[in-house]
C-alpha cells in the first residue's frame, strides 16, 4: 500500500486515502467552556477500549493525576488554575478544564511517517493504529506535533485514541462523547461541528467571554485542520497544546531535496578526494 | 448546571472553596464555613427592608399575615435565645412560639423539645410538622400588625446588614450586593430563582435552620411552587430519597408516617390522632387510611379491624436509636448484632474510630457489600489494630461477609432528589454467589418464618403474620421486584385491582398499600416508573419519563404558580391554572390541588381534611395551607433561623453571647471529645477550620471507587488543600506531608497548595482556610 | 523577540513527545554513516585502482551495515516484526524509504564483499598454500563476476550515500524542535560526519601510503560538518527563539563540544601530519570519535529540545504572530499528490 496522503491544505482525507464512497468525515468538537472536569471521558475510554491503568500517585498538578496523553491515557483532562482574572471572568480566579485527545489530523504526522502501514486512515477520515502490524519502531511518536501517540512499556507497540473505530463501524458514538455529561465532547460530521462551534464562539463573545477561540478548526492550518478540534478560553500552550502546529511532512519534499544535495555533495566530495596523490 | 446556563440562567456558587462547580458558575462567592444563615439572613433583610418581597404571593400564600402569641420573644430580645428556653434540659418549651390564641392548645405529645430531640429528632409528626388545632388564627393582611409574622421577620432579620454579613461571613459588601441584586431581580411575576443545596449545609449543627432560611427567602420572593423556583436538596446516594420515602431511618415508617413511640402511641387510635388532631385540615387528615393500608400490606389477612390491623405488631421506639447513639451502645455492649448493608461506617461515618470500636464489640456483624470493605476487615487491618486498641486475636465480633449484587446486576427503582422513580433493568448477572439485597431479606424472612412456624410464643406472631409471598424466579430464586413495587403501590383488597391514587386508600382495611405517597406508580397495571418517552416526544415537564410521587406531580405545591384567583402570575411563568370554562385546574403538570376545587372555594368553619383548605391555599400538606415563613411547630431549635457558630468553631459568635445552637444534640462521652470552642477555654488549641468535600473521581467511603483502578488512579491519595497564606503560616510545602489533628484523631495527608482557597477577611482577622479529602477519608 | 516570561506552559510539561529511541539509534546513525561513506570510499578505490581502499571500503561498509541492522532491530518495540517494514513502500516515511534503501544497500554491500573475496581468491594465493576448488577460480576470473561486481559496487556506493544521508531526514521530519529547525542543514552535517568517520576509519586501519584520498575525504567531511553545523546554529540563533541553544546545554552541550574538539583536532592532525602512519591513525581515530559524538549530540539535543515546551511553543508562537516568515510555506495551491 502506498500512502496517497497529501501533506498540506484542506482535504477530505478518507477519499484521499483511496476510500470509495466514504461516509462523511467525522470528529470531535470539544467545547472546553462547559467541561466540568469530571473525567468521565477518561474512564469511559479506558473501560471501552480496555486501556490499562497507568500510575497511582499524586502529581500536584491541580486535579490532574493523569499528566498527559499517552499510551495508557487516550483522553486527558487538563486542569489549569489561573490566579489572575482575565477579561470577561468574575472573581479574580479561573479554573480551566479541557479534555484533550488525539486530533485525528487531516495531515497526520504519525500516519505519514509510519513505515509499516500500521497507522492508517479509516473510511471516517480518522487515524488508527493496527496493533497487529505495528512493530514498535517508534517513529510516529516524535512525528506527532501534539505529543499524542506513545509507546506502551512492556508491550512495545504504540497506542492512541482510535476514535472508537469499532463503535463507529457499529453506528455508535465514541465512548468518551457518550459519557460526557455536559456535551463538552460533541461527536459528529466535522462540517456540522465546525458550524456549531463557530456559533458557540460567537455566543460566548456576545456574553463577554472574549477569550473564547477555536483551536484546530481551520482547514488551512499546519495540519489541514484537526478531526478533533477545540473551543479554548485561553492560549493553546496554557492547555499544553502547540500554538501553531505543522505536520513535519509538510516540508518533507524540501527535506528530501536538501538530503539529495547533501548526498550529491558527499558523492562529489568523496570522488574528488581521489583526485590527486594517493599518499 | 450547564443545561441551566445554556438556557440563560445565571449560576451563583456559594462555597468556601473554589470548586469545579465554581469554575462553571457565573459568580463564586466564598464565605466562611458555617456562616450561611448570616448570609441568607442578610439577603432576607435586603428583601424586607427594601420592600422587594412578592407581596401578593406572600400575603395570599404564606403565613406572613398571621399573628403570633404576644408571649413570644426573639433571639434579638434574649441575646441569642428564643423564649421558652430551659437551661437545665437545654430545650425549648414551644408554647410561646404559637400563633396568637393557640398557646393553650393541649399537645401533650409535643412536650418539650428535649424529649423530641432525644428520641425522634423532629420526625415525630411525620414529614410535615405537627398539626394545628382547628381554629383559624387571627391575621392582618396589611402586614402592619407588630405581631404578625411579617413584622416579626422584619425585626428578626434587621440585624443582618451587609456589614454584619461581611463581618460574619467574610463576604465583601459589593460582592454581597451583587448576589442580593441577582436573586431579587430574577424573582417576581415573570422570573423565578432556584436554590440548590447539599452537604455544605446539611452537615452543620445548624443545617436544618439554614435550609429554613433558604425556604423563607424563596417564599418571600414567590419562588415556591413555581417553575424554575424551589428549594432543591441535591441528595446523595442514587436512591437516598427513596430510602427516606421508604425509610431506613429508625423513626419513620413508609410515606413519612412516624414510627410509633412506646409512650405516646399505645394503639392505632392514639397514633392516628397524634397525626391528625381532632380537626386537622389538609391531606394528613387521611393518615388513618395510609396507616391501615400499610398494615394491610405488612400483615395481609391477619390485619383486621378487630385487632387494630395488627398495629401492635409494629415495634415501638423508646428513645434515640439513631446511628450515633447505636455506636455508643455498641461500645457499651448493649447492642449484640449488626446488619450492615450498603454502608461503610468504618470509613464514611463521622468519628470512624468510635464506629470501629463499636463494631469490634459485637457478637456478630453481617456485612453485605460489593467488595471486602474496611467495615468488614477493620478487626484485622483497621488503624486501631496498629495502636493495639483492637486485637485480631481477641476481637469478639464474628463477621459474616456476604457478596452483594450491584445496581446493574438487579432490577428495581431509584428515587432521586426530584422524587422521581426510575426503573432500572438488570444489565448483567451478578458474579458468583452475589445476590440482591431483596433476595437476602426475602429469604432471610422466609427462613425465619419457617423456623418459627411451630412457635406458639406470642412474640413470634408478628413474624408469622407477615405476608411473605413474592413470586421468585431464576437460579437463586430471586423475588420479583415488580411484585414488590405493586405491593408498594397498593391495591383494592377485594378486587385485587391496583390503586391509581392515594385518595382511593381507605382506613377500613379494604385497601392495602406499602407507601401511600407511591400509590399510582403502578396505576393501570403499568409500571409507570419504567416509562422512557424521549424528551422530544413530550412536553417540557416530561410527565412520561419515570414517575414522581405524589401522583406523578413534578413540582410540589404548584397551585402557587397561579395567583389566588387561579390565573398564572405571568404568561412567561404559566404552569397550572384554573380553567373557568371547564371548571377544573389544568396546565403543564398534575395540579397540586383537588382538580375541581375552584380558587374561590372557602371552607365552612367546621370543615376538616382537604375540604378544610380554601381554593387559594397552595401548601396543602400544611394544616393551614400556607407556606410557613415562621414555624410555630415542628422545629426544636426555634421558629426562625438565626446565626450560631457551628459546633467546634474557633470563632466567637459575633452576634450573641449564645455561641452555638443551644439545643443541638451532643454526645458527651470520653470516646467522643470535641474541639473546644470559645468562650470555652483552650479554644485556641485547634485554630483551623477544615472542611471535607467530595472528589468527583470517588464515591463517598470509596467501596465503589477506591478499589476500581480506573477511578483510583485519577485521585490516588488523601490530600489536603491549603491556601498559600496558610501554607506559609504553617510551613507547609506542596506535595509534602501534613498532620491534621483534632480532639478525636490525627491523620497524615499530602499537602496541595492552591489559590483555589483564598483567605477571607472576617471580624478580627484573616481566615485562612483549608479543605481536604480524597478516597472517602472521613474525619477519622 | 518572544520573551520567555510571556509563555506559560502546562506545568512545564513537554508538548511533543520525545522519541522513545535509545542509544542504538544514534549509534545506528553513526554506523549507517560509516557504512555509506566506506562503501563510497571503496567504490572510489575500485574506480581509481586503489585496491587497498577498495577492499577496506567494501569490508568496513559491510561490517558497519551489519551493526546498523542489529542496532535498528534492537531498538524496535517488536523486533520480531522487523520485516513489517517491507509491507509498504512509502515516500512520505523517511524510515520506509530508509528501510528500502537498506534493503538495496545491505545485499549489494554484501555482494561487494563476496566479490572482493572471490577476486582475492583469484588474484592472491590461498593462505597456507591450500588448493582452491576450480569453480572458484573460474568464477573469479569470469567477466560475469566483473560485471556483477562493478554494478554491485555502484549500487552499494550510491545506496550507501542514501544510507548516510536519509537518517538526517529521518530526524528532521519530526516535531522535535531542534531537529525540525535544522531541516536544511542537518543532511550536510550528517554526510559530512559520515565522510569524516569513514575517511578517518580508513586512515586508522590502512597504511598511510594508500590513504591520501581517505584523508582528504575525512578533512573535507569534517569541514562540511563543522560549517553546516555552524550555519544551522546561526540560523537558529537568528530566529525568534533560539532552539539551538540546547547544543550548549547539558549532555547535548557536552557531546557537542566534545565532537567539535575531536573533529577539529582530528581534521588538523590528519591534514597536517596525515602522511605519517601514527599521526594518521590518531587523527583518524579522533575523527571517528568526533562523528560518533556528533550523532549522540544531535540525539541528545533532540531529546532536550522536545522535553522543554519552550522550544515547541516559541517558534510556533512567533510564526503565528508573523514574527518570522514561516520557513518553506507552501507556495499556494494544493501540492501535487504523491
Ligand atoms: N462523584 C461523587 N458524587 C457524589 C458523591 C461522591 O462521593 N462522589 N456523594 C454523593 C453524596 S452521598 C452526597 S450527600 C452528595 C453531596 O454533594 P455535595 O454537597 O456537593 O458534596 P461536597 O463535595 O462534599 O460539597 C460540599 C461543599 O460544601 C462546601 N462547604 C463546606 N462548608 C460549607 C458551609 O458552611 N457553607 C457552604 N455554603 N458551603 C460549605 C465545601 O467546600 C464543599 O465544596 O454528593 C453525591 N454525589
Ligand atoms: N468527613 C466526611 N464524612 C462524610 C461526608 C463528608 O462530606 N465528609 N459525607 C457523609 C455522607 S453525605 C454520606 S451519604 C456518607 C456515605 O458513607 P457510606 O454510606 O458509609 O459510604 P458508601 O461508600 O457510599 O457506602 C456504600 C457501600 O455500599 C456498597 N454497595 C453499593 N451498592 C450496593 C448494593 O446494591 N447492595 C449492598 N448491600 N451494598 C452496596 C458499596 O460498595 C459501598 O461500600 O458519608 C458521610 N461521611
Ligand atoms: S494528533 Fe498526532 S497521533 Fe493524532 S493523528 Fe495527529 S499526528 Fe497522529
Ligand atoms: S511505532 Fe508502529 S505505528 Fe508507529 S510508526 Fe512504527 S510501526 Fe507505525
Ligand atoms: S474516541 Fe474512543 S478511543 Fe478515542 S478517546 Fe474517545 S473513547 Fe477513547
Ligand atoms: S466527560 Fe466531559 S465534562 Fe467530564 S471531563 Fe470529560 S469532557 Fe469534561
Ligand atoms: S450522571 Fe449524574 S447521577 Fe449519574 S453519577 Fe453522574 S452526576 Fe451522578
Ligand atoms: Mo450523602
Tab-separated table of N, CA, C and O in Angstrom, chain B residues 328-361:
chain	number	residue	atom	x	y	z
B	328	UNK	N	-22.528	4.188	70.220
B	328	UNK	CA	-22.162	4.262	71.632
B	328	UNK	C	-22.714	3.056	72.384
B	328	UNK	O	-22.046	2.487	73.255
B	329	UNK	N	-23.911	2.643	72.009
B	329	UNK	CA	-24.489	1.464	72.654
B	329	UNK	C	-23.679	0.211	72.347
B	329	UNK	O	-23.588	-0.705	73.159
B	330	UNK	N	-23.108	0.150	71.156
B	330	UNK	CA	-22.251	-0.992	70.828
B	330	UNK	C	-21.005	-0.981	71.716
B	330	UNK	O	-20.598	-2.010	72.249
B	331	UNK	N	-20.428	0.207	71.835
B	331	UNK	CA	-19.231	0.313	72.678
B	331	UNK	C	-19.571	-0.121	74.101
B	331	UNK	O	-18.789	-0.789	74.777
B	332	UNK	N	-20.810	0.215	74.514
B	332	UNK	CA	-21.243	-0.145	75.868
B	332	UNK	C	-21.695	-1.602	75.957
B	332	UNK	O	-22.119	-2.049	77.020
B	333	UNK	N	-21.697	-2.300	74.842
B	333	UNK	CA	-22.092	-3.707	74.851
B	333	UNK	C	-23.594	-3.920	74.900
B	333	UNK	O	-24.062	-5.017	75.210
B	334	UNK	N	-24.349	-2.889	74.599
B	334	UNK	CA	-25.798	-3.046	74.681
B	334	UNK	C	-26.419	-3.488	73.362
B	334	UNK	O	-27.586	-3.803	73.288
B	335	UNK	N	-25.640	-3.464	72.309
B	335	UNK	CA	-26.126	-3.967	71.020
B	335	UNK	C	-25.268	-5.160	70.658
B	335	UNK	O	-24.040	-5.109	70.750
B	336	UNK	N	-25.911	-6.243	70.269
B	336	UNK	CA	-25.192	-7.505	70.088
B	336	UNK	C	-24.909	-7.826	68.623
B	336	UNK	O	-23.915	-8.463	68.309
B	337	UNK	N	-25.809	-7.440	67.788
B	337	UNK	CA	-25.650	-7.826	66.380
B	337	UNK	C	-25.954	-6.653	65.469
B	337	UNK	O	-26.652	-5.705	65.851
B	338	UNK	N	-25.405	-6.704	64.258
B	338	UNK	CA	-25.496	-5.532	63.383
B	338	UNK	C	-25.520	-6.014	61.945
B	338	UNK	O	-24.660	-6.793	61.530
B	339	UNK	N	-26.538	-5.577	61.219
B	339	UNK	CA	-26.567	-5.817	59.769
B	339	UNK	C	-26.054	-4.553	59.080
B	339	UNK	O	-26.569	-3.465	59.338
B	340	UNK	N	-25.091	-4.712	58.228
B	340	UNK	CA	-24.518	-3.556	57.540
B	340	UNK	C	-24.663	-3.778	56.045
B	340	UNK	O	-23.985	-4.618	55.468
B	341	UNK	N	-25.600	-3.044	55.441
B	341	UNK	CA	-25.816	-3.216	54.005
B	341	UNK	C	-25.655	-1.876	53.324
B	341	UNK	O	-26.326	-0.906	53.673
B	342	UNK	N	-24.781	-1.825	52.390
B	342	UNK	CA	-24.652	-0.607	51.596
B	342	UNK	C	-24.159	0.568	52.399
B	342	UNK	O	-24.559	1.702	52.158
B	343	UNK	N	-23.318	0.310	53.336
B	343	UNK	CA	-22.742	1.414	54.093
B	343	UNK	C	-21.383	0.977	54.602
B	343	UNK	O	-21.167	-0.196	54.895
B	344	UNK	N	-20.485	1.935	54.723
B	344	UNK	CA	-19.113	1.615	55.131
B	344	UNK	C	-18.686	2.543	56.258
B	344	UNK	O	-17.825	3.395	56.091
B	345	UNK	N	-19.328	2.371	57.422
B	345	UNK	CA	-19.115	3.342	58.509
B	345	UNK	C	-17.674	3.383	59.019
B	345	UNK	O	-17.256	4.404	59.551
B	346	UNK	N	-16.916	2.310	58.849
B	346	UNK	CA	-15.530	2.338	59.313
B	346	UNK	C	-14.750	3.426	58.592
B	346	UNK	O	-13.728	3.885	59.069
B	347	UNK	N	-15.246	3.829	57.440
B	347	UNK	CA	-14.575	4.880	56.683
B	347	UNK	C	-15.444	6.130	56.590
B	347	UNK	O	-14.976	7.241	56.776
B	348	UNK	N	-16.733	5.923	56.319
B	348	UNK	CA	-17.557	7.048	55.884
B	348	UNK	C	-18.269	7.811	56.981
B	348	UNK	O	-18.613	8.972	56.795
B	349	UNK	N	-18.526	7.178	58.118
B	349	UNK	CA	-19.330	7.870	59.113
B	349	UNK	C	-18.451	8.721	60.018
B	349	UNK	O	-17.268	8.433	60.215
B	350	UNK	N	-19.077	9.749	60.569
B	350	UNK	CA	-18.325	10.645	61.441
B	350	UNK	C	-17.756	9.856	62.614
B	350	UNK	O	-18.377	8.939	63.131
B	351	UNK	N	-16.595	10.253	63.037
B	351	UNK	CA	-15.882	9.602	64.125
B	351	UNK	C	-15.685	8.105	63.843
B	351	UNK	O	-16.212	7.233	64.529
B	352	UNK	N	-14.909	7.862	62.807
B	352	UNK	CA	-14.667	6.487	62.358
B	352	UNK	C	-14.112	5.594	63.453
B	352	UNK	O	-14.399	4.397	63.501
B	353	UNK	N	-13.335	6.175	64.328
B	353	UNK	CA	-12.735	5.341	65.363
B	353	UNK	C	-13.822	4.766	66.272
B	353	UNK	O	-13.799	3.575	66.603
B	354	UNK	N	-14.777	5.616	66.672
B	354	UNK	CA	-15.867	5.118	67.504
B	354	UNK	C	-16.648	4.043	66.754
B	354	UNK	O	-17.062	3.032	67.340
B	355	UNK	N	-16.826	4.246	65.452
B	355	UNK	CA	-17.540	3.249	64.656
B	355	UNK	C	-16.824	1.903	64.735
B	355	UNK	O	-17.435	0.858	64.929
B	356	UNK	N	-15.520	1.955	64.566
B	356	UNK	CA	-14.760	0.697	64.542
B	356	UNK	C	-14.730	0.053	65.926
B	356	UNK	O	-14.880	-1.162	66.057
B	357	UNK	N	-14.560	0.883	66.947
B	357	UNK	CA	-14.559	0.313	68.300
B	357	UNK	C	-15.908	-0.319	68.613
B	357	UNK	O	-15.979	-1.375	69.235
B	358	UNK	N	-16.976	0.316	68.164
B	358	UNK	CA	-18.308	-0.255	68.381
B	358	UNK	C	-18.459	-1.590	67.674
B	358	UNK	O	-18.897	-2.587	68.259
B	359	UNK	N	-18.074	-1.609	66.424
B	359	UNK	CA	-18.245	-2.850	65.654
B	359	UNK	C	-17.327	-3.956	66.161
B	359	UNK	O	-17.578	-5.131	65.915
B	360	UNK	N	-16.282	-3.572	66.881
B	360	UNK	CA	-15.376	-4.585	67.425
B	360	UNK	C	-15.932	-5.171	68.716
B	360	UNK	O	-15.312	-6.032	69.331
B	361	UNK	N	-17.079	-4.702	69.136
B	361	UNK	CA	-17.623	-5.155	70.421
B	361	UNK	C	-19.016	-5.759	70.242
B	361	UNK	O	-19.917	-5.521	71.025
